[in-house]
Amino acid sequence: MSAGNATLEPLLTWLTLILAQLERTFYKVPGSAVIARYVRSSHQNDPGRTVLELILIVFAVRTLMQSRSRDKSEGKLIKFSEKEIDELIDEWTPEPLSAPLTEWEQRDLASVPVIAGPNGPKPKILSTGKTVINLASYNFAGLAGNEHIKERAIETLRKYGLGSCGPPGFYGTVDVHLELERDIADFLGTESAILYSQGFVTISSVIPAFCKRGDIIVADRAVNFAIQKGIQISRSTVRWYDHNDLKSLEDVLISVEKDRRKRGTPITRRFIITEGIFERDGEIVDLPKLIELKHKYKYRLILDESISFGSVGRTGRGLTELYNVPASQVDMLVGSVANGLCSAGGFCAGSTIVTEHQRINGTSFVFSASMPPLLAVAGSEGISFLRNTPSALTSLQENVRAVRAVLEKTEGIAVVGHRASPIVHFHLKIPCIANGSANGIATNPTTVMPPPTGPSFDYEAEEKILQDIVDDALANGVFITRAKRLRGQEMVETRPTVRIVVTAALTKKEIEKAAGVVKGSVAKVLGKRKA
């Protein structure tokens, strides 16, 4: 043994010297101490991680060193002649990025009208040159086409230019963005507000900013697609209650607490998520009862007022004004500047803690460029208009009643939604799936799907009939639309409807005439089917 050790001693001494020399050379490299400290602590805490990282480094080096264009048999690069290259290119057929459009999808795409010039209550259709009554665009208070707002936007464009050129947290924020945030907070009566540059991503960013893995979300089964995406991103535990059924909501809240006590788990953060006016059907949530349940079972409330802001209440402040509920009772009040103020973007209003938290944790706020300054000014001017012109909201509600009065007398269709909602949906009078709780059937809160309690509807057939009604109405000078859905991506397949967006920019006589045209189109299309 001693002879063997004597033989290996010079080799070991030489290896020690080499390693010492390599260590001295390594520490001469700037930043080497940081790397050494990281490796040492990582190996100490998790030796397996060190082995995995070494394997990954070896694999990366091998991949970089390996040539992918060599003939393994000869070890030489493969060379093609120009003729061979041309032949290979001619033979190559690229894979389609998406499936080809079906006949119905082609028709649906071709049926979308293109507007020539600015949008407004009476735009001109490019294909026909005809001026039509617009009951398809969100223009509740008639702000689209407002001349004063247009002039202020032009002034801002000349002063600041078009784009903001960066995210709000870097160099994308200018004074008009901060002014709009203050205007929104003051208008709603909250401590603070934060502005997002896109309406859709507002709620889908607010939810995961507060709701994390392990938290509890209790949500309405009929929430819009943006809320669905936010819930999915949050990775929280989700429980569902029946659409706009607060008795079902309370049952779910009770079951969540019973389940927690049974498991013996600690109380975690818990949220109720719903819409003020549901985009899907125009129903309105009972906000006072919702606030009562939130306090009783100790939940935070995230309320999406993307439709109700700027459309209900004496001055358009939304459900809090409609029900005379202080906005401070809603933890996160989310709204749309695009829908309610005919500009762009969205906002979240609440306490200062709520809004400041999103400036670092709201992904869409952090990583998206802020909205153009001219659109922020348009939003502020829209709020000023709502403050000073409450008659616009009065006219809006008169027009809503006029539309519903005509459509409710139309045979073959059923008008759905709350009578105060500025979006009016109607579907065909064909049997459809009924709500589970309405039939006394207990629903499963762990799944978003309601129980099948009645005959199903033919989705594609109803869509085609409704599109015929939309096309006929447009041919007669009234622009309406089907409620478009991302079928296959939304959690619940909703029944096809036609959506009419009522506006205060039209007189009651014009609205009644437009509703009469829609009634005539319904009678014409359904009459042809009966014949």
Coordinates of C-alpha atoms in Angstrom, one line a residue:
M1 CA 0.0 0.0 0.0
S2 CA 2.9 2.4 0.9
A3 CA 4.6 1.7 -2.5
G4 CA 1.3 2.5 -4.3
N5 CA 0.8 5.7 -2.4
A6 CA 4.4 6.7 -3.1
T7 CA 3.8 6.2 -6.8
L8 CA 0.5 8.3 -6.9
E9 CA 1.9 11.1 -4.7
P10 CA 3.6 13.1 -7.5
L11 CA 0.4 12.8 -9.6
L12 CA -1.8 14.0 -6.8
T13 CA 0.6 16.9 -6.1
W14 CA 0.6 17.9 -9.7
L15 CA -3.3 17.8 -9.8
T16 CA -3.4 19.9 -6.7
L17 CA -1.1 22.5 -8.2
I18 CA -3.2 22.6 -11.4
L19 CA -6.4 23.0 -9.6
A20 CA -4.9 25.8 -7.4
Q21 CA -3.7 27.6 -10.6
L22 CA -7.2 27.2 -12.2
E23 CA -8.8 28.6 -9.1
R24 CA -6.5 31.6 -9.0
T25 CA -7.2 32.2 -12.7
F26 CA -11.0 31.9 -12.2
Y27 CA -11.1 34.4 -9.4
K28 CA -9.3 37.0 -11.5
V29 CA -12.4 37.1 -13.8
P30 CA -14.9 39.9 -12.9
G31 CA -18.0 38.5 -11.2
S32 CA -16.4 35.1 -10.5
A33 CA -16.9 35.5 -6.7
V34 CA -20.7 35.8 -7.2
I35 CA -20.7 32.7 -9.3
A36 CA -18.6 30.7 -6.8
R37 CA -20.8 31.8 -3.9
Y38 CA -24.0 30.8 -5.9
V39 CA -22.5 27.3 -6.7
R40 CA -21.3 26.8 -3.2
S41 CA -24.7 27.6 -1.6
S42 CA -26.7 25.8 -4.2
H43 CA -24.6 22.6 -3.8
Q44 CA -24.8 22.8 0.0
N45 CA -28.6 23.2 -0.1
D46 CA -29.4 20.8 -3.0
P47 CA -26.5 18.7 -4.3
G48 CA -28.8 17.1 -6.8
R49 CA -29.3 20.4 -8.4
T50 CA -25.6 20.8 -9.0
V51 CA -25.4 17.5 -10.8
L52 CA -28.5 18.4 -12.9
E53 CA -26.9 21.8 -13.9
L54 CA -23.6 20.1 -14.9
I55 CA -25.5 17.7 -17.1
L56 CA -27.4 20.6 -18.7
I57 CA -24.1 22.5 -19.3
V58 CA -22.5 19.5 -20.9
F59 CA -25.6 18.9 -23.1
A60 CA -25.7 22.6 -24.2
V61 CA -22.0 22.5 -25.1
R62 CA -22.4 19.3 -27.0
T63 CA -25.4 20.7 -28.9
L64 CA -23.6 23.8 -29.8
M65 CA -20.5 21.9 -31.0
Q66 CA -22.5 19.3 -32.9
S67 CA -23.0 20.1 -36.6
R68 CA -26.4 19.4 -38.0
S69 CA -25.5 19.5 -41.7
R70 CA -22.8 16.8 -41.9
D71 CA -23.0 13.4 -43.5
K72 CA -22.1 11.1 -40.7
S73 CA -20.7 8.5 -43.0
E74 CA -18.1 10.8 -44.6
G75 CA -17.8 13.5 -42.0
K76 CA -18.2 16.2 -44.7
L77 CA -20.7 18.9 -45.4
I78 CA -23.5 17.8 -47.8
K79 CA -23.4 20.0 -50.9
F80 CA -26.4 20.4 -53.2
S81 CA -26.3 21.7 -56.7
E82 CA -28.5 24.7 -57.7
K83 CA -30.8 22.3 -59.6
E84 CA -31.3 20.1 -56.5
I85 CA -32.0 23.1 -54.3
D86 CA -34.7 24.3 -56.7
E87 CA -36.2 20.9 -56.9
L88 CA -36.4 20.5 -53.1
I89 CA -38.0 24.0 -52.8
D90 CA -40.6 23.1 -55.5
E91 CA -41.4 19.8 -53.8
W92 CA -41.8 21.4 -50.3
T93 CA -45.3 22.1 -49.1
P94 CA -45.6 24.2 -45.9
E95 CA -47.9 23.1 -43.2
P96 CA -51.0 25.4 -42.9
L97 CA -50.9 27.6 -39.7
S98 CA -54.6 26.9 -39.2
A99 CA -57.4 24.7 -40.5
P100 CA -59.1 26.1 -43.6
L101 CA -62.3 28.1 -43.0
T102 CA -65.6 26.3 -43.2
E103 CA -68.3 27.6 -45.5
W104 CA -70.1 29.1 -42.5
E105 CA -67.0 30.7 -41.2
Q106 CA -66.3 32.3 -44.6
R107 CA -69.8 33.6 -44.7
D108 CA -69.6 34.9 -41.1
L109 CA -66.3 36.7 -41.9
A110 CA -67.7 38.2 -45.2
S111 CA -70.8 39.5 -43.3
V112 CA -68.8 41.8 -41.1
P113 CA -69.5 45.3 -42.5
V114 CA -66.7 47.9 -43.0
I115 CA -67.4 51.4 -41.9
A116 CA -66.2 54.3 -44.1
G117 CA -65.0 57.2 -42.0
P118 CA -65.4 57.7 -38.2
N119 CA -67.7 55.6 -36.1
G120 CA -70.7 57.0 -34.5
P121 CA -74.5 56.7 -34.1
K122 CA -75.0 56.9 -37.9
P123 CA -71.9 55.6 -39.7
K124 CA -71.6 55.0 -43.5
I125 CA -71.1 51.4 -44.7
L126 CA -68.2 51.1 -47.2
S127 CA -69.7 48.4 -49.4
T128 CA -73.0 50.2 -50.1
G129 CA -72.3 53.8 -49.2
K130 CA -75.5 53.8 -47.1
T131 CA -75.8 55.6 -43.8
V132 CA -77.2 53.2 -41.1
I133 CA -78.3 53.5 -37.5
N134 CA -75.6 51.9 -35.3
L135 CA -77.0 49.6 -32.6
A136 CA -73.9 47.4 -32.6
S137 CA -71.1 49.6 -31.0
Y138 CA -70.7 50.5 -27.4
N139 CA -71.8 54.2 -27.3
F140 CA -74.1 54.4 -24.3
A141 CA -73.9 58.1 -23.5
G142 CA -73.3 59.2 -27.2
L143 CA -69.7 60.1 -26.7
A144 CA -68.5 58.7 -30.0
G145 CA -68.4 61.5 -32.5
N146 CA -68.6 64.2 -29.8
E147 CA -67.0 67.3 -31.4
H148 CA -65.6 68.8 -28.2
I149 CA -63.9 65.5 -27.3
K150 CA -62.5 65.3 -30.8
E151 CA -61.0 68.8 -30.6
R152 CA -59.4 68.1 -27.3
A153 CA -57.9 64.9 -28.7
I154 CA -56.4 66.7 -31.6
E155 CA -54.9 69.3 -29.3
T156 CA -53.3 66.5 -27.3
L157 CA -52.0 64.8 -30.4
R158 CA -50.2 67.9 -31.5
K159 CA -48.7 68.4 -28.0
Y160 CA -47.6 64.9 -27.1
G161 CA -47.6 63.0 -30.4
L162 CA -49.4 59.7 -31.0
G163 CA -47.8 56.9 -28.9
S164 CA -46.6 56.8 -25.3
C165 CA -43.6 54.7 -26.4
G166 CA -43.2 52.6 -23.2
P167 CA -44.8 50.9 -20.2
P168 CA -46.2 53.1 -17.5
G169 CA -43.5 52.2 -15.0
F170 CA -40.7 53.3 -17.3
Y171 CA -41.2 56.3 -19.6
G172 CA -44.8 55.7 -20.8
T173 CA -46.6 57.8 -18.2
V174 CA -47.4 61.4 -18.9
D175 CA -49.4 63.9 -16.9
V176 CA -52.7 63.2 -18.7
H177 CA -52.6 59.5 -17.7
L178 CA -52.3 60.5 -14.0
E179 CA -55.1 63.1 -14.5
L180 CA -57.4 60.4 -15.9
E181 CA -56.6 58.1 -12.9
R182 CA -57.5 61.0 -10.5
D183 CA -60.7 61.8 -12.5
I184 CA -61.8 58.1 -12.3
A185 CA -61.2 57.9 -8.6
D186 CA -62.9 61.2 -7.9
F187 CA -65.8 60.3 -10.1
L188 CA -66.4 56.9 -8.5
G189 CA -65.6 58.1 -4.9
T190 CA -62.6 55.8 -4.3
E191 CA -59.2 56.5 -2.9
S192 CA -57.3 55.7 -6.0
A193 CA -57.4 54.2 -9.5
I194 CA -55.0 52.6 -11.9
L195 CA -55.2 52.8 -15.7
Y196 CA -54.6 49.9 -18.1
S197 CA -54.0 50.4 -21.8
Q198 CA -56.4 47.7 -23.0
G199 CA -59.9 46.9 -21.8
F200 CA -59.8 43.1 -22.2
V201 CA -56.6 42.6 -20.3
T202 CA -57.6 44.8 -17.3
I203 CA -59.7 42.2 -15.4
S204 CA -57.6 39.3 -16.6
S205 CA -54.6 41.1 -15.1
V206 CA -56.3 42.3 -11.9
I207 CA -57.4 38.8 -10.8
P208 CA -54.0 37.1 -10.9
A209 CA -52.4 40.2 -9.3
F210 CA -54.3 39.3 -6.1
C211 CA -55.4 35.7 -6.4
K212 CA -52.7 33.1 -6.2
R213 CA -52.3 29.3 -5.9
G214 CA -54.1 28.1 -2.7
D215 CA -56.6 31.1 -2.6
I216 CA -60.3 30.6 -3.1
I217 CA -62.3 32.1 -5.9
V218 CA -66.1 31.9 -6.0
A219 CA -67.4 33.0 -9.4
D220 CA -70.5 33.3 -11.4
R221 CA -70.8 30.6 -14.1
A222 CA -71.6 33.2 -16.8
V223 CA -68.7 35.5 -16.3
N224 CA -67.2 36.9 -19.5
F225 CA -64.1 35.5 -21.4
A226 CA -61.7 38.0 -19.9
I227 CA -62.6 37.0 -16.4
Q228 CA -62.3 33.3 -17.3
K229 CA -58.8 33.9 -18.5
G230 CA -57.9 35.8 -15.3
I231 CA -59.2 33.0 -13.2
Q232 CA -57.2 30.4 -15.2
I233 CA -54.0 32.4 -14.9
S234 CA -54.4 32.8 -11.1
R235 CA -54.3 29.0 -10.5
S236 CA -56.5 29.5 -7.5
T237 CA -59.1 27.0 -6.3
V238 CA -62.3 27.9 -8.0
R239 CA -65.9 27.3 -6.9
W240 CA -68.8 28.2 -9.2
Y241 CA -72.4 29.3 -8.4
D242 CA -75.4 29.5 -10.7
H243 CA -75.8 32.5 -13.0
N244 CA -76.9 35.6 -11.1
D245 CA -78.4 33.4 -8.3
L246 CA -77.3 34.8 -4.9
K247 CA -79.0 32.0 -3.1
S248 CA -76.7 29.6 -5.0
L249 CA -73.8 31.9 -4.1
E250 CA -74.5 31.7 -0.4
D251 CA -74.8 27.9 -0.6
V252 CA -71.4 27.8 -2.2
L253 CA -69.9 30.1 0.4
I254 CA -71.3 27.9 3.2
S255 CA -69.9 24.7 1.6
V256 CA -66.5 26.3 1.2
E257 CA -66.3 27.1 4.9
K258 CA -67.6 23.6 5.9
D259 CA -65.0 22.0 3.7
R260 CA -62.2 24.1 5.2
R261 CA -63.3 23.2 8.8
K262 CA -63.5 19.5 7.8
R263 CA -60.0 19.5 6.4
G264 CA -58.7 21.7 9.3
T265 CA -56.9 24.0 6.9
P266 CA -56.1 27.7 7.8
I267 CA -58.2 30.5 6.4
T268 CA -56.7 31.7 3.1
R269 CA -57.5 34.7 0.9
R270 CA -61.0 34.4 -0.6
F271 CA -62.7 36.3 -3.4
I272 CA -66.1 36.7 -5.0
I273 CA -65.8 37.6 -8.7
T274 CA -68.8 38.6 -10.8
E275 CA -70.0 41.3 -13.3
G276 CA -72.2 44.3 -12.7
I277 CA -74.1 43.9 -16.0
F278 CA -73.3 40.6 -17.6
E279 CA -72.0 40.9 -21.1
R280 CA -73.5 37.5 -22.0
D281 CA -77.2 38.4 -21.4
G282 CA -77.6 41.8 -19.9
E283 CA -78.6 40.6 -16.4
I284 CA -77.7 42.9 -13.5
V285 CA -76.4 41.7 -10.2
D286 CA -78.1 42.6 -6.9
L287 CA -75.2 44.6 -5.5
P288 CA -76.5 45.3 -2.0
K289 CA -77.2 41.6 -1.4
L290 CA -73.8 40.8 -2.8
I291 CA -72.1 43.3 -0.4
E292 CA -74.1 41.7 2.5
L293 CA -72.8 38.2 1.6
K294 CA -69.2 39.5 1.2
H295 CA -69.2 40.9 4.7
K296 CA -71.1 38.0 6.3
Y297 CA -68.7 35.3 5.0
K298 CA -65.5 37.6 4.9
Y299 CA -64.7 37.6 1.2
R300 CA -63.1 40.3 -1.0
L301 CA -65.2 41.4 -3.9
I302 CA -63.9 41.9 -7.5
L303 CA -66.6 43.5 -9.5
D304 CA -66.3 43.9 -13.3
E305 CA -68.3 47.0 -14.4
S306 CA -67.1 47.0 -18.0
I307 CA -70.7 47.4 -19.2
S308 CA -72.3 49.2 -16.3
F309 CA -69.7 52.0 -15.9
G310 CA -70.9 54.9 -18.1
S311 CA -74.3 53.4 -18.7
V312 CA -76.4 53.1 -15.5
G313 CA -76.9 55.3 -12.5
R314 CA -77.9 59.0 -12.6
T315 CA -74.6 60.1 -14.0
G316 CA -73.2 56.8 -15.2
R317 CA -71.2 55.9 -12.2
G318 CA -72.4 52.3 -12.5
L319 CA -74.0 49.9 -10.0
T320 CA -72.7 51.7 -6.9
E321 CA -74.7 54.8 -8.0
L322 CA -77.7 52.8 -9.2
Y323 CA -78.0 51.0 -5.8
N324 CA -76.7 53.9 -3.7
V325 CA -73.8 51.8 -2.4
P326 CA -70.5 53.4 -1.5
A327 CA -67.8 52.4 -3.9
S328 CA -65.5 51.8 -1.0
Q329 CA -67.6 48.6 -0.2
V330 CA -66.2 47.1 -3.4
D331 CA -62.6 46.0 -2.9
M332 CA -61.6 46.0 -6.6
L333 CA -63.9 47.9 -8.9
V334 CA -62.9 47.2 -12.5
G335 CA -64.3 49.2 -15.5
S336 CA -63.8 49.9 -19.2
V337 CA -62.7 53.3 -20.5
A338 CA -63.3 51.8 -24.0
N339 CA -66.9 50.9 -23.4
G340 CA -68.2 53.5 -21.0
L341 CA -66.2 56.5 -22.3
C342 CA -65.7 55.6 -25.9
S343 CA -61.9 55.8 -25.6
A344 CA -59.6 52.9 -24.9
G345 CA -58.3 50.8 -22.0
G346 CA -59.6 50.0 -18.6
F347 CA -59.1 50.8 -14.9
C348 CA -59.3 49.3 -11.5
A349 CA -60.5 51.6 -8.7
G350 CA -60.2 50.9 -4.9
S351 CA -58.0 51.7 -2.0
T352 CA -54.5 53.1 -2.5
I353 CA -53.0 49.8 -1.3
V354 CA -55.0 47.9 -4.0
T355 CA -53.9 50.2 -6.9
E356 CA -50.3 50.6 -5.8
H357 CA -50.0 46.8 -5.5
Q358 CA -50.9 46.5 -9.2
R359 CA -48.2 48.9 -10.4
I360 CA -45.7 46.1 -9.7
N361 CA -47.8 42.9 -9.8
G362 CA -50.3 43.8 -12.6
T363 CA -48.7 42.1 -15.6
S364 CA -50.6 44.0 -18.2
F365 CA -49.7 47.3 -16.5
V366 CA -46.0 46.4 -16.1
F367 CA -45.4 44.9 -19.5
S368 CA -47.8 46.8 -21.9
A369 CA -47.2 50.2 -23.4
S370 CA -49.5 52.8 -21.8
M371 CA -52.4 54.2 -23.9
P372 CA -51.8 57.1 -26.3
P373 CA -52.2 60.4 -24.4
L374 CA -55.0 61.6 -26.7
L375 CA -57.1 58.7 -25.6
A376 CA -56.5 59.5 -21.9
V377 CA -57.7 63.0 -22.6
A378 CA -60.7 61.7 -24.4
G379 CA -61.5 59.6 -21.3
S380 CA -61.2 62.6 -18.9
E381 CA -63.4 64.6 -21.2
G382 CA -65.9 61.8 -21.2
I383 CA -66.1 61.8 -17.4
S384 CA -66.6 65.6 -17.5
F385 CA -69.5 65.1 -20.0
L386 CA -71.2 62.5 -17.7
R387 CA -70.8 64.8 -14.7
N388 CA -72.4 67.8 -16.5
T389 CA -74.9 66.1 -18.7
P390 CA -77.0 63.6 -16.6
S391 CA -79.8 64.0 -19.2
A392 CA -77.8 61.7 -21.4
L393 CA -78.3 58.8 -19.0
T394 CA -82.0 59.7 -18.8
S395 CA -82.3 59.6 -22.6
L396 CA -80.4 56.3 -22.6
Q397 CA -82.9 54.7 -20.2
E398 CA -85.9 56.0 -22.2
N399 CA -84.4 54.5 -25.4
V400 CA -83.8 51.2 -23.6
R401 CA -87.5 51.1 -22.6
A402 CA -88.5 51.9 -26.2
V403 CA -86.4 49.1 -27.7
R404 CA -87.6 46.5 -25.2
A405 CA -91.3 47.6 -25.7
V406 CA -91.0 46.9 -29.4
L407 CA -89.0 43.7 -29.2
E408 CA -91.0 42.1 -26.4
K409 CA -94.1 42.2 -28.7
T410 CA -92.2 40.4 -31.5
E411 CA -93.2 36.8 -32.1
G412 CA -90.6 34.1 -32.3
I413 CA -88.0 35.7 -30.1
A414 CA -87.4 36.0 -26.3
V415 CA -85.8 39.2 -24.9
V416 CA -83.5 38.5 -22.0
G417 CA -81.7 40.6 -19.4
H418 CA -82.5 43.3 -16.9
R419 CA -84.9 46.0 -18.0
A420 CA -82.3 48.7 -17.1
S421 CA -79.5 47.1 -19.1
P422 CA -78.3 49.2 -22.1
I423 CA -77.4 45.9 -24.0
V424 CA -80.5 44.0 -25.0
H425 CA -80.2 40.4 -26.0
F426 CA -82.8 38.2 -27.7
H427 CA -82.7 34.6 -28.8
L428 CA -85.1 32.4 -30.7
K429 CA -88.0 30.8 -28.9
I430 CA -86.7 27.2 -29.1
P431 CA -86.3 25.0 -26.0
C432 CA -82.9 25.2 -24.4
I433 CA -81.0 24.0 -21.4
A434 CA -82.6 25.3 -18.2
N435 CA -80.8 26.6 -15.1
G436 CA -80.2 23.9 -12.5
S437 CA -80.9 25.9 -9.4
A438 CA -84.1 27.3 -11.0
N439 CA -85.4 23.7 -11.2
G440 CA -84.5 22.8 -7.7
I441 CA -81.5 20.7 -8.7
A442 CA -78.3 21.1 -6.6
T443 CA -75.4 22.1 -8.8
N444 CA -71.8 21.0 -8.4
P445 CA -69.7 24.1 -7.4
T446 CA -66.4 22.4 -8.4
T447 CA -67.4 22.4 -12.1
V448 CA -68.3 25.4 -14.2
M449 CA -70.8 23.4 -16.3
P450 CA -74.4 23.6 -15.2
P451 CA -76.4 20.3 -15.0
P452 CA -78.2 19.2 -18.2
T453 CA -81.8 19.6 -17.1
G454 CA -83.6 20.1 -20.4
P455 CA -83.4 19.7 -24.1
S456 CA -80.4 21.1 -25.8
F457 CA -80.4 23.8 -28.6
D458 CA -78.9 23.5 -32.0
Y459 CA -76.1 26.1 -31.8
E460 CA -75.1 26.2 -35.4
A461 CA -78.7 26.3 -36.7
E462 CA -79.7 29.2 -34.4
E463 CA -76.5 31.1 -35.3
K464 CA -77.4 31.0 -39.0
I465 CA -81.0 32.1 -38.4
L466 CA -79.8 35.0 -36.2
Q467 CA -77.2 36.0 -38.8
D468 CA -80.0 36.1 -41.4
I469 CA -81.9 38.5 -39.2
V470 CA -78.7 40.7 -38.7
D471 CA -78.1 40.8 -42.5
D472 CA -81.7 41.7 -43.3
A473 CA -81.7 44.5 -40.7
L474 CA -78.5 45.9 -42.1
A475 CA -80.0 45.9 -45.6
N476 CA -82.8 48.0 -44.2
G477 CA -80.5 50.5 -42.5
V478 CA -80.0 49.2 -39.0
F479 CA -76.6 47.9 -37.9
I480 CA -76.9 45.2 -35.2
T481 CA -74.8 42.1 -34.5
R482 CA -74.8 38.6 -33.1
A483 CA -73.2 38.2 -29.7
K484 CA -69.9 36.7 -30.9
R485 CA -68.3 33.9 -28.8
L486 CA -65.0 32.0 -28.9
R487 CA -66.6 28.7 -29.2
G488 CA -64.5 25.9 -27.9
Q489 CA -62.4 28.3 -25.8
E490 CA -65.0 29.6 -23.4
M491 CA -65.8 27.5 -20.4
V492 CA -69.5 27.3 -21.0
E493 CA -71.2 27.3 -24.4
T494 CA -73.9 30.0 -24.2
R495 CA -77.0 30.2 -26.3
P496 CA -76.6 32.3 -29.5
T497 CA -78.2 35.7 -29.2
V498 CA -78.5 39.0 -31.1
R499 CA -77.1 41.9 -29.1
I500 CA -78.5 45.4 -29.5
V501 CA -76.5 48.2 -27.9
V502 CA -78.8 51.2 -27.1
T503 CA -77.4 54.7 -27.3
A504 CA -78.4 58.1 -26.0
A505 CA -77.1 59.7 -29.3
L506 CA -80.3 58.8 -31.1
T507 CA -83.8 60.3 -30.5
K508 CA -86.6 58.1 -29.1
K509 CA -88.3 58.3 -32.5
E510 CA -85.1 57.0 -34.3
I511 CA -84.7 54.2 -31.8
E512 CA -88.4 53.1 -32.1
K513 CA -88.0 53.1 -35.9
A514 CA -84.8 51.1 -35.7
A515 CA -86.4 48.6 -33.3
G516 CA -89.3 48.3 -35.8
V517 CA -86.9 47.4 -38.6
V518 CA -85.4 44.7 -36.4
K519 CA -88.9 43.4 -35.6
G520 CA -89.7 43.3 -39.3
S521 CA -86.5 41.4 -40.1
V522 CA -87.3 38.8 -37.4
A523 CA -90.8 38.3 -38.9
K524 CA -89.4 38.1 -42.4
V525 CA -86.7 35.5 -41.7
L526 CA -88.8 33.3 -39.4
G527 CA -91.7 33.6 -41.9
K528 CA -89.5 32.2 -44.6
R529 CA -88.5 29.2 -42.4
K530 CA -92.2 28.4 -41.7
A531 CA -93.0 28.6 -45.4

